[in-house]
Short mmCIF file of C-alpha atoms in Angstrom, two decimals:
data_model
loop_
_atom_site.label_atom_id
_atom_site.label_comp_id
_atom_site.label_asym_id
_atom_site.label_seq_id
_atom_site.Cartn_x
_atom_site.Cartn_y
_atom_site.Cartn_z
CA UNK K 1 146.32 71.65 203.15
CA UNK K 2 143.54 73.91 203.43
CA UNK K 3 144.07 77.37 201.01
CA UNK K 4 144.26 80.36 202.31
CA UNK K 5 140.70 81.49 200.25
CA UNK K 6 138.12 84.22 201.50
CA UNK K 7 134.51 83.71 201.57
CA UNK K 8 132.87 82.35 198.61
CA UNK K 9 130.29 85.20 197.94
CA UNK K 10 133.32 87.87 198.36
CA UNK K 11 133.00 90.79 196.06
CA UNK K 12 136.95 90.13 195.31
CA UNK K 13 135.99 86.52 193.88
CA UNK K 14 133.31 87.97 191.48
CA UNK K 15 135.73 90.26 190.32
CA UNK K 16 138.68 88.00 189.61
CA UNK K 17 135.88 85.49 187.16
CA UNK K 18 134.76 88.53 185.49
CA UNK K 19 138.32 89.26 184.21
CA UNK K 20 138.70 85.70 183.29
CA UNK K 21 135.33 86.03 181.26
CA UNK K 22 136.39 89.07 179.46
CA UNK K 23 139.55 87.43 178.08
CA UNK K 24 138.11 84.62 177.49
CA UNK K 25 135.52 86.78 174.78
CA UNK K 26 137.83 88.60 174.03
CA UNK K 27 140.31 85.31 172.84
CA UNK K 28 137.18 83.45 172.00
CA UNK K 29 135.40 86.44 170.12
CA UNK K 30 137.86 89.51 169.21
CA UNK K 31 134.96 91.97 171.34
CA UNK K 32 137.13 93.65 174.03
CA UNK K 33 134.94 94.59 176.89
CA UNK K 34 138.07 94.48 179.42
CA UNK K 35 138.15 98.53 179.51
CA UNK K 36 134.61 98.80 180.43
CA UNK K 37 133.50 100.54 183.53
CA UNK K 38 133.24 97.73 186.13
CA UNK K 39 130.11 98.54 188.30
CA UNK K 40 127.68 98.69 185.35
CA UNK K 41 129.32 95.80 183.33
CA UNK K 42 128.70 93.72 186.45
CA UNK K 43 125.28 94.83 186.37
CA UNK K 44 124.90 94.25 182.97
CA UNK K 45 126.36 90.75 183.33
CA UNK K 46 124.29 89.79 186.15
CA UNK K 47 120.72 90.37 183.98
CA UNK K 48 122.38 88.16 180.93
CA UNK K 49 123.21 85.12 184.20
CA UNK K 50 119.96 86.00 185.16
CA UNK K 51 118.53 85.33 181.60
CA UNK K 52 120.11 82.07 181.61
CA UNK K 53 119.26 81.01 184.90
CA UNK K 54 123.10 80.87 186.12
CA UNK K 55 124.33 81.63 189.28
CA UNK K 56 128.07 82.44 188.90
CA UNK K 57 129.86 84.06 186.13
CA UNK K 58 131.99 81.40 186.14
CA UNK K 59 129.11 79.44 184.32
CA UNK K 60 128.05 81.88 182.37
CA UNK K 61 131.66 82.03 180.68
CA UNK K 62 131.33 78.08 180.31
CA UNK K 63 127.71 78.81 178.45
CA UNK K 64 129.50 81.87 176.65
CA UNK K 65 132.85 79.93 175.43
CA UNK K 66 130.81 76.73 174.13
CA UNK K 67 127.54 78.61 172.52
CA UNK K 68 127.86 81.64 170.21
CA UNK K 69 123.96 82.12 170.53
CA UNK K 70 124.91 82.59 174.01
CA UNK K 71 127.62 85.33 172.92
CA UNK K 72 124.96 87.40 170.98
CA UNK K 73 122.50 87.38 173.48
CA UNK K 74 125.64 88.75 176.12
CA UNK K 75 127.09 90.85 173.12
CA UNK K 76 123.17 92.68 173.39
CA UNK K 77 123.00 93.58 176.80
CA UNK K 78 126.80 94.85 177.01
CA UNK K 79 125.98 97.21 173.67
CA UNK K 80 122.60 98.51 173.88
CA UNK K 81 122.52 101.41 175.36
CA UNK K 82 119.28 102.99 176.25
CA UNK K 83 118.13 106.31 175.24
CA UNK K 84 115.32 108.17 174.16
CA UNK K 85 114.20 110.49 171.24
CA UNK K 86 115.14 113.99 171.71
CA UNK K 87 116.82 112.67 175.19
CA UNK K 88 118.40 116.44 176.93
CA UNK K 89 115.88 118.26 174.85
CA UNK K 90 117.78 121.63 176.24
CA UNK K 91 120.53 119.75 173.94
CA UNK K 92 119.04 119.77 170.93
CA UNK K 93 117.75 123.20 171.42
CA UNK K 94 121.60 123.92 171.93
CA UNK K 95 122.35 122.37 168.50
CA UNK K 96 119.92 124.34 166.55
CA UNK K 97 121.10 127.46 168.12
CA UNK K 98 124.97 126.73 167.91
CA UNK K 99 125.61 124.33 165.71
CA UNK K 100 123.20 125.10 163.04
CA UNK K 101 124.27 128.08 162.03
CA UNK K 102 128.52 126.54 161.51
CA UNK K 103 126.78 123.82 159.63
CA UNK K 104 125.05 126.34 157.17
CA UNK K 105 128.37 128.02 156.48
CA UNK K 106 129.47 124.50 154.82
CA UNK K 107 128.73 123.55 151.41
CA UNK K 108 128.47 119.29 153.00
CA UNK K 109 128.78 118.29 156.39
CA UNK K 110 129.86 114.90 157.87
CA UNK K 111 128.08 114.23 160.99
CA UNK K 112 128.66 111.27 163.02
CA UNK K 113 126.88 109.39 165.84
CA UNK K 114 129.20 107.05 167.77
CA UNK K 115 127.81 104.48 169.60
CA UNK K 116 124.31 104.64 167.76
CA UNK K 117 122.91 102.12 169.68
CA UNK K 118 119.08 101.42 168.14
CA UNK K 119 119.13 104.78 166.62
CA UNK K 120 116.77 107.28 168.58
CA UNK K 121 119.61 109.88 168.39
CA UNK K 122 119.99 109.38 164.86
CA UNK K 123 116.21 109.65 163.72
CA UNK K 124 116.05 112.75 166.51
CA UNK K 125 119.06 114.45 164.70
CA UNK K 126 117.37 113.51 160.79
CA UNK K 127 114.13 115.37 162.18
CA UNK K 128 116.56 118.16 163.33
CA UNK K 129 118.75 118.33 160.44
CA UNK K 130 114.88 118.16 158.18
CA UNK K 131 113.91 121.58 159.91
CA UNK K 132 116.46 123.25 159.71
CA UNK K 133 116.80 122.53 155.39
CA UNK K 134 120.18 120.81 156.13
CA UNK K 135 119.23 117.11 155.05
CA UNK K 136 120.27 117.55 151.60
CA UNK K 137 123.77 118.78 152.86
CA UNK K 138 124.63 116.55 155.17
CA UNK K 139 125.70 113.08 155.59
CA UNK K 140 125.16 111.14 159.17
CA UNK K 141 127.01 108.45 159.82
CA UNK K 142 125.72 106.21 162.62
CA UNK K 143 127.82 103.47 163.57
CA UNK K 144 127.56 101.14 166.98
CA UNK K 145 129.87 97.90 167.34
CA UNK K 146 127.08 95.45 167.41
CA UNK K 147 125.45 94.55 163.75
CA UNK K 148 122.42 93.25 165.37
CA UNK K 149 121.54 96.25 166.85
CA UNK K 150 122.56 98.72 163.82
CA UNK K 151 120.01 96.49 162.15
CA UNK K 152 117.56 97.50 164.31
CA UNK K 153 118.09 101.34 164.20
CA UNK K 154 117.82 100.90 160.10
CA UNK K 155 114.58 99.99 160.17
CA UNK K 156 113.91 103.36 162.33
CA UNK K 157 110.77 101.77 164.34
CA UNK K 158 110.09 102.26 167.71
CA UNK K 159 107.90 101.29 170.53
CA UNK K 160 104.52 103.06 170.13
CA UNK K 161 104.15 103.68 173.69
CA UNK K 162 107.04 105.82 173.92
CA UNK K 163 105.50 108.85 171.47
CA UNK K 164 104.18 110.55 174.25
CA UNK K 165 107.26 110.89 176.21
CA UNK K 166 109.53 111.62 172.41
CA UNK K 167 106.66 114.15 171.77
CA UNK K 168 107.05 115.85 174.84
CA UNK K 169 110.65 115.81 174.41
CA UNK K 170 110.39 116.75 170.74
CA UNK K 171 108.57 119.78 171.56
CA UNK K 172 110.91 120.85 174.17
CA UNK K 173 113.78 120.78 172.27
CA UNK K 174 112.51 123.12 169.81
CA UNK K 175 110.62 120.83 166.93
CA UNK K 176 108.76 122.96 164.46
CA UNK K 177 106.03 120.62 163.40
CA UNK K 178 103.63 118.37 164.65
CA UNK K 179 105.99 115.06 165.86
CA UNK K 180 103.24 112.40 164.57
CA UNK K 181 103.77 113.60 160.91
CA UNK K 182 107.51 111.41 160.87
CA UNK K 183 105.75 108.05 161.82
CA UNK K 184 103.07 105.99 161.10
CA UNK K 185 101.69 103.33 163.74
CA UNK K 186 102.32 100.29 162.66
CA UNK K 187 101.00 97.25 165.71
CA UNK K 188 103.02 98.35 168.37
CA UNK K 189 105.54 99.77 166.78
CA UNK K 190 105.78 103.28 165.25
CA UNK K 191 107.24 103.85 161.56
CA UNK K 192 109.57 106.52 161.42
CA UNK K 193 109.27 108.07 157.38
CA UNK K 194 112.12 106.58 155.35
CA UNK K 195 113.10 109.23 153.72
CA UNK K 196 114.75 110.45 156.98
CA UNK K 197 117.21 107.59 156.72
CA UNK K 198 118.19 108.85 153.47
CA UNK K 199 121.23 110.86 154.39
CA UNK K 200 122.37 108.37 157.19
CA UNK K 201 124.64 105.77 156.39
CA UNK K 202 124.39 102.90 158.89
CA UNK K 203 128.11 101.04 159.73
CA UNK K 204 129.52 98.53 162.12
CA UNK K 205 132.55 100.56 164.14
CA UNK K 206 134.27 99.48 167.10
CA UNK K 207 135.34 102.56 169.36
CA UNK K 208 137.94 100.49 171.39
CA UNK K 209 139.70 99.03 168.85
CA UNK K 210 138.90 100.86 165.08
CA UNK K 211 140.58 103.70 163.70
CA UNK K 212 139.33 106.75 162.30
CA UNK K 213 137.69 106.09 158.92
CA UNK K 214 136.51 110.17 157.69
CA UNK K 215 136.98 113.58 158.79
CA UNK K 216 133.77 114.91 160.67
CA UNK K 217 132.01 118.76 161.25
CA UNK K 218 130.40 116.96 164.22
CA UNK K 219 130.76 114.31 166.31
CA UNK K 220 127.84 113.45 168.62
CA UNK K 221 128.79 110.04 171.73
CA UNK K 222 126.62 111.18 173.83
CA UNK K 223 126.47 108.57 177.19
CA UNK K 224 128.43 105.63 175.36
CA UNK K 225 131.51 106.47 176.99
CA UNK K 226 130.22 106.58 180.16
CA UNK K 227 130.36 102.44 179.96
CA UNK K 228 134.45 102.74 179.45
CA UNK K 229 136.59 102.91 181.71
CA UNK K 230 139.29 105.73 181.99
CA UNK K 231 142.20 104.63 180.10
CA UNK K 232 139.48 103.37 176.94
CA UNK K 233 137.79 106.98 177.59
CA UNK K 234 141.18 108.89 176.59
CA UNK K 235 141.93 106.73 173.83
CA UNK K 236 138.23 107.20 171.92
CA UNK K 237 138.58 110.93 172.93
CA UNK K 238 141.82 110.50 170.40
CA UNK K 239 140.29 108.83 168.54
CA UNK K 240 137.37 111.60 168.07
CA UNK K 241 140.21 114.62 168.02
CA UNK K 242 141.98 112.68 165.20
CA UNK K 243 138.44 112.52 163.66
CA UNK K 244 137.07 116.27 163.59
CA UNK K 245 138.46 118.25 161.39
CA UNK K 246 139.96 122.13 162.74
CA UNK K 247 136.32 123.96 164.07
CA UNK K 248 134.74 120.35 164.53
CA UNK K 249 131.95 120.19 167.31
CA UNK K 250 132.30 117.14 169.52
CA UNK K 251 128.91 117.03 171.59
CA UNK K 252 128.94 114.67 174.49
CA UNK K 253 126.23 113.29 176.96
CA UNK K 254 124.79 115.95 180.07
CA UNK K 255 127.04 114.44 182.72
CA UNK K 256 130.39 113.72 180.51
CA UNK K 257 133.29 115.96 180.33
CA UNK K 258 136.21 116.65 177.97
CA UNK K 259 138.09 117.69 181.47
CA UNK K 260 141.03 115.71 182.12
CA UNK K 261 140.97 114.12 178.50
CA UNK K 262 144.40 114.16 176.36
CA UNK K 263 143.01 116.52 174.19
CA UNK K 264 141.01 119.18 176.61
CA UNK K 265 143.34 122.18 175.79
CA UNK K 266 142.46 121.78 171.67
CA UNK K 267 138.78 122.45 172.38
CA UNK K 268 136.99 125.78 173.76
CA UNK K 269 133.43 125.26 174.88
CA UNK K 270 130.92 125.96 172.81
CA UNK K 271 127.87 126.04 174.78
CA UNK K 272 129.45 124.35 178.48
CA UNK K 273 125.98 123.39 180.12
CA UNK K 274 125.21 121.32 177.02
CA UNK K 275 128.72 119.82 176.74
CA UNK K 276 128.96 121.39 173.71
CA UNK K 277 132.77 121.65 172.68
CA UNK K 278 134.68 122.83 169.27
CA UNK K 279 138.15 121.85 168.40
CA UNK K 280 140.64 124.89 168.32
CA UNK K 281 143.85 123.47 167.42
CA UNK D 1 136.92 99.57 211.18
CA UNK D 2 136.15 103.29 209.92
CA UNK D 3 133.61 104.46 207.67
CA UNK D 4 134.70 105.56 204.08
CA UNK D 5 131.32 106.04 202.18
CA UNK D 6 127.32 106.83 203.47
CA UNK D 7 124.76 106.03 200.89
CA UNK D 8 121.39 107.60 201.23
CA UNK D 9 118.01 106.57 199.07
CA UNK D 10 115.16 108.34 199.37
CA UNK D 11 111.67 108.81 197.48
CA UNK D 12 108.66 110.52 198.45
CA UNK D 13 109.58 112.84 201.30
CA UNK D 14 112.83 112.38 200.36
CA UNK D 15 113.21 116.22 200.03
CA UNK D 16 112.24 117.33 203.95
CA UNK D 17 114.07 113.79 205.38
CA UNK D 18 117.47 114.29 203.42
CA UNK D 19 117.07 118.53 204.92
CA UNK D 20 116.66 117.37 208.29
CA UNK D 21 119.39 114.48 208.19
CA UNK D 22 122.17 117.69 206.77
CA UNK D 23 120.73 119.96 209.23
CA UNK D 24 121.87 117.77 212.30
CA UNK D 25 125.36 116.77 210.56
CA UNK D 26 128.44 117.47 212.03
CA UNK D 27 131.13 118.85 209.85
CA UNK D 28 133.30 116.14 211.43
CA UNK D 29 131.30 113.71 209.61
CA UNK D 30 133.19 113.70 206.83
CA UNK D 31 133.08 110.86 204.81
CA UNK D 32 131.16 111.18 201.24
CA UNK D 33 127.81 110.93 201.24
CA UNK D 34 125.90 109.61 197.90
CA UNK D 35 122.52 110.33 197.88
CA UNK D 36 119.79 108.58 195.23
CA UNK D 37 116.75 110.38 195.59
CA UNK D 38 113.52 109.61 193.43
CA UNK D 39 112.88 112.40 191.04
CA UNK D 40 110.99 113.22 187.63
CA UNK D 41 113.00 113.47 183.99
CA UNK D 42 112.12 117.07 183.68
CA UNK D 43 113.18 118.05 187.13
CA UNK D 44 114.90 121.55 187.14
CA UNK D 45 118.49 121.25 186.27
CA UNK D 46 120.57 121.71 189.48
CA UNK D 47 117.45 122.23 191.73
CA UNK D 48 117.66 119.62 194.10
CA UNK D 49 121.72 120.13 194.49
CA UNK D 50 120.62 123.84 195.58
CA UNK D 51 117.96 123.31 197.92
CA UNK D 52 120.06 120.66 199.66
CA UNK D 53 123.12 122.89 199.54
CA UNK D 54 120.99 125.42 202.04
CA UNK D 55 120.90 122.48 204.72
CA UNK D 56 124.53 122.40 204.61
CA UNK D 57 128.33 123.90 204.28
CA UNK D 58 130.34 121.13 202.28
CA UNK D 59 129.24 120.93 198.68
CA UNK D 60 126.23 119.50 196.94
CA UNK D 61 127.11 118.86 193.68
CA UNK D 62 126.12 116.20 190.84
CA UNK D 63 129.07 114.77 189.74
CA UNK D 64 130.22 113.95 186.42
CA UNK D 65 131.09 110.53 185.43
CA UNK D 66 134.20 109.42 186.53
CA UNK D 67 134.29 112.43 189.25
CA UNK D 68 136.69 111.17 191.99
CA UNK D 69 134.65 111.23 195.15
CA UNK D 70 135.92 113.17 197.42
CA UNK D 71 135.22 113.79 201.55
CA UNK D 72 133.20 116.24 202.99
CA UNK D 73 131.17 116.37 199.51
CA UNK D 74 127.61 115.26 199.37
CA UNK D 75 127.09 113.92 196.06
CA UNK D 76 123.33 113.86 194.40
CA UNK D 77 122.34 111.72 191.64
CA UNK D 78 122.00 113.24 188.66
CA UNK D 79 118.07 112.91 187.14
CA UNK D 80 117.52 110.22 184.68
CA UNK D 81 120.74 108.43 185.23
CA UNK D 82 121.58 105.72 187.93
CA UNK D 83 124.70 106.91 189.80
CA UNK D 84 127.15 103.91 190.49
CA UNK D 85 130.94 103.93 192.79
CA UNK D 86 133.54 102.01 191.78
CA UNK D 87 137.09 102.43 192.89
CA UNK D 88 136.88 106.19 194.61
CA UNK D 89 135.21 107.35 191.59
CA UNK D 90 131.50 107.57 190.17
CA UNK D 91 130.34 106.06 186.92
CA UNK D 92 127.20 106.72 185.40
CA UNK D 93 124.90 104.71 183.02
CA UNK D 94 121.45 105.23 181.33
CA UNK D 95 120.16 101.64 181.66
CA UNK D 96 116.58 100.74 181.94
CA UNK D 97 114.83 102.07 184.72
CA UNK D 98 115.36 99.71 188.16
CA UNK D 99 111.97 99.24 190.33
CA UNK D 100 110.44 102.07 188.23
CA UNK D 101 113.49 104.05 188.96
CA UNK D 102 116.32 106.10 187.58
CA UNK D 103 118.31 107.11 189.71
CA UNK D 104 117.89 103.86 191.46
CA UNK D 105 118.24 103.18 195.21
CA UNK D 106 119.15 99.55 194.35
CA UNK D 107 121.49 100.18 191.48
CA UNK D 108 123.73 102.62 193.99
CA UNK D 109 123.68 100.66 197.17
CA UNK D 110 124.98 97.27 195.14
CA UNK D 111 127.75 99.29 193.59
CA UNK D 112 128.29 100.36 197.09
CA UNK D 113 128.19 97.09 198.79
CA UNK D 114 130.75 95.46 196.17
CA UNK D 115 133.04 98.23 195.69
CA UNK D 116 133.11 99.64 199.39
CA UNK D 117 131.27 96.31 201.69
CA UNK D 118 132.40 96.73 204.84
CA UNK D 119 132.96 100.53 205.09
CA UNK D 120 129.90 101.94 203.86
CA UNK D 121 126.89 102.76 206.02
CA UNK D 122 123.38 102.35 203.82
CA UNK D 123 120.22 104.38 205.01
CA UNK D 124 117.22 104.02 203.39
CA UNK D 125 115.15 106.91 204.43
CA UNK D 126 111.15 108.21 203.41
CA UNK D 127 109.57 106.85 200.42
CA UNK D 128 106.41 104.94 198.27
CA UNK D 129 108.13 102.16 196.83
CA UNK D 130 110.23 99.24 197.00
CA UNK D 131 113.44 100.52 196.12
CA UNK D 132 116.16 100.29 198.34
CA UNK D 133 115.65 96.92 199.80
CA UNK D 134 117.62 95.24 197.77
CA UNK D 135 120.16 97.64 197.99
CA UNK D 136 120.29 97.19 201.62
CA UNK D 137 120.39 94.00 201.63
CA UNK D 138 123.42 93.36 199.32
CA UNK D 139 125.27 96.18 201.81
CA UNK D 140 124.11 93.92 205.14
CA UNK D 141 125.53 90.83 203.62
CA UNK D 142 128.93 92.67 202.34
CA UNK D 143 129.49 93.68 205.77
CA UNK D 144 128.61 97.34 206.08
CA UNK D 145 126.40 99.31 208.31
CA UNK D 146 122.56 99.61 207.85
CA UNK D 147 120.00 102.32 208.81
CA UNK D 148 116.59 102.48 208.13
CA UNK D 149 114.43 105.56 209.18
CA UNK D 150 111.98 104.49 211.58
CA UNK D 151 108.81 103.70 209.44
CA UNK D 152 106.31 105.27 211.98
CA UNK D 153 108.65 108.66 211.71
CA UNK D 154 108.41 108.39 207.93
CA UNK D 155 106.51 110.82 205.83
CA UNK D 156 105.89 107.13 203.74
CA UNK D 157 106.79 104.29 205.23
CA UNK D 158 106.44 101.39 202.90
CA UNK D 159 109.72 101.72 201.64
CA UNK D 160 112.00 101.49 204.87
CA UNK D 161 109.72 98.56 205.79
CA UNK D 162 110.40 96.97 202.28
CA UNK D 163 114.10 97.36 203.12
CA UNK D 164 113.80 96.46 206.54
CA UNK D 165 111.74 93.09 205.51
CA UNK D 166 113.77 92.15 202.76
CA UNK D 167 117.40 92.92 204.52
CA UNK D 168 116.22 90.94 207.77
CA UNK D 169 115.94 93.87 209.62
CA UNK D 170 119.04 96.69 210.10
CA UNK D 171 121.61 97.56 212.17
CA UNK D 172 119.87 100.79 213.43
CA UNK D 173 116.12 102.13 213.09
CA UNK D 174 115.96 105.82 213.89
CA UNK D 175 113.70 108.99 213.36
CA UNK D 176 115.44 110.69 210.93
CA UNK D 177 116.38 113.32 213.21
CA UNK D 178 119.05 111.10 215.25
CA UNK D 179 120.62 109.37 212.39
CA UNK D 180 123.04 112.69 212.65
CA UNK D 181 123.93 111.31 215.78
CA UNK D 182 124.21 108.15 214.58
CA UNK D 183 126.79 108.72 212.10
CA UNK D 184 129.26 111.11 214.77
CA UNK D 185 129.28 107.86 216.80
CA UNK D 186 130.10 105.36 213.65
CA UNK D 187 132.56 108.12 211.88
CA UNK D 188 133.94 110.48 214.37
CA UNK D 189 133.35 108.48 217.98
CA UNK D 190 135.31 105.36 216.16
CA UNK D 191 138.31 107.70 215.52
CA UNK D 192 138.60 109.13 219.24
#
């Protein structure tokens, strides 16, 4: 009996293994990547079948199921997200001029960074938080859900050839010193002063599926979500309302918006074009 | 078979091509249209949206991530993210650059060939590089329509002849001028 199947190569077939991969991780592994936005996963999932010389996701779940090495290598290119130093310098400008001044009126503050990644936005808030004579009042807490890659924002190096660009940025977003005095070069990589790291406390958090662990003046998940999909948006936007206290900031990436999330009425915009919001109520 | 998205990639001359293509469009034309065009990180904030808009009566705007996509919009990618459909609504990500690129031509036009394949047109227009081809190519073999801007008519033309050699060729190679044209036939003839 011949089955009524489409074309191999349809776009529908593709789709149907990558939900069977997903479950299978997330049976396999606990890490629930089912709510991610689909185009960019697929993307994403392509470059790690690509790494391992695979054609179909179908065999890269076989490689994924049978070889944890496999998993970590996947589990990298589903949670790094890229970013720069000073990314949106207009941001950052935006946070000295807005959020500054609520933090000063606090004895401590709790910042934290969601979805760290390898920690640019961390260092670039540190260097922030330096200049402005906040350090020793604050605490940052940067958490991403991959271990591997908090690892790699503690050690606060990055590539060498990217100072120009973080300079330029740096500048641009208001910096009141000369960027080259935080790092040393060290080979190709450039040393970002330790003592920045000092009030930053580096933790393994999983948006989609861990609950709220402080109460936070800011929140900063800026282009992380942008990898969920809709219904895994709303629920870390709860998560994040349930997090800040009453006057928190949540600050979100240049193209996200708290529009259309659960909790868009208990936040008034703080400074709109920099998706800059506060929570009201 | 009608038409339910046009993507557009463009580079160097993208500016003047993507002017003249709006000029010439009929506001019958309606389906989206996404357009990736090559720009720098510091580009002004809203600039290219504007100067578009001038070409034009439907909206220009950049959407946000997750923006339904709606018709009679054109719809520009924002700078320094890659711009991606899925399921009547954009999504955006910040992954590495593709062919030097973010926006990418490429990174669009597959999210366009898997989530729309046979109703989506794909023009590559004016441009320096090599993105795009691939692009193309995925949309050819998902079904849709492909249109390259003739490569003589091209303020550059190594990048429709990059997407014309590595998609086999397309379904249409035009001076930018009648691809207007073009698309009445494909979106508005069709319907008649």
């Amino acid at each position: 009996m011949a089955l009524p199947v489409g074309r191999p190569d349809e776009p529908d077939l593709e789709q149907i293994e990558v939900g069977l991969l997903l479950e299978g991780i997330y049976r396999r592994y606990g890490f629930d990547f089912r709510e991610y936005a689909p185009a960019s996963l697929r993307r994403r999932l392509r470059r790690r079948m690509d790494g391992e010389g695979v054609e179909t996701v179908s065999a890269l779940q076989e490689l994924v199921l049978h070889d944890p090495q496999v998993m970590e290598r996947l589990l990298l290119d589903l949670s790094i997200n890229v970013t720069a130093m000073f990314r949106d310098p207009s941001f950052f400008l935006a946070f000295r001029q807005h959020v500054v001044p609520l933090l000063r009126t606090y004895p401590f503050s709790r910042l934290w960074v969601a979805g760290c990644s390898t920690g640019e936005e961390v260092y670039s808030l540190a260097i922030l938080l330096a200049e402005e004579g906040l350090s020793e009042r604050t605490r940052v807490y940067a958490t991403d859900i991959n271990e591997a890659v908090i690892d790699l924002a503690r050690l606060g190096v990055f590539p060498l050839d990217k100072m120009q660009e973080y300079t330029h940025n740096y500048i641009r977003a208001g910096g009141t010193t000369a960027f080259s005095k935080y790092y040393v070069a060290r080979y190709d990589g450039a040393q970002f002063a330790r003592s920045l790291a000092d009030s930053v406390v580096f933790a393994q958090h999983n948006l989609a599926s861990d609950a709220a662990f402080n109460e936070f003046h800011v929140i900063t998940c800026r282009n992380v979500m942008i990898y969920f999909d809709r219904p895994l948006q709303d629920h870390v936007h709860r998560l994040f309302y349930e997090s800040l206290a009453i006057f928190g900031i949540l600050a979100l990436g240049q193209k996200e918006t708290i529009r259309q999330s659960p909790h868009e009425r208990a936040f008034e915009e703080l400074a709109a074009e920099e998706r800059l919001y506060r929570k009201v109520r | 078979m009608s038409y339910e998205l046009i993507a557009i990639g463009a580079s160097w001359g993208g500016l003047h091509a993507m002017s003249a293509l709006l000029d010439g469009l009929a506001p019958e034309v309606d389906p989206p249209i996404v357009l990736a065009q090559h720009r720098g990180v510091d580009s002004l904030r809203g600039g290219l949206e504007a100067l578009l808009q001038k070409h034009v009566e439907r909206p220009v705007r950049e959407p946000d991530d997750k923006e339904p996509i709606e018709r009679a919009h054109v719809y520009v990618a924002p700078a320094d993210y890659h711009l991606l459909v899925e399921n009547g609504a954009f999504s955006l990500s910040t992954d590495e650059r593709v062919q030097f690129a973010r926006p990418s031509i490429d990174v669009l036009f597959e999210s366009v060939a898997a989530a729309y394949a046979e109703r989506a047109i794909g023009i590559v227009l004016t441009g320096a590089n090599e993105d795009g081809a691939r692009g193309l190519a995925a949309i050819k073999a998902a079904g849709g329509m492909t249109v390259v801007q003739d490569p003589a008519s091209a303020e550059r033309r190594f990048m429709p002849e990059a997407a014309l050699a590595l998609a086999g060729g397309a379904d249409a190679i035009l001076p930018v001028g009648e691809i207007p044209g073009l698309l009445y036939e494909l979106c508005v003839g069709a319907r008649a």
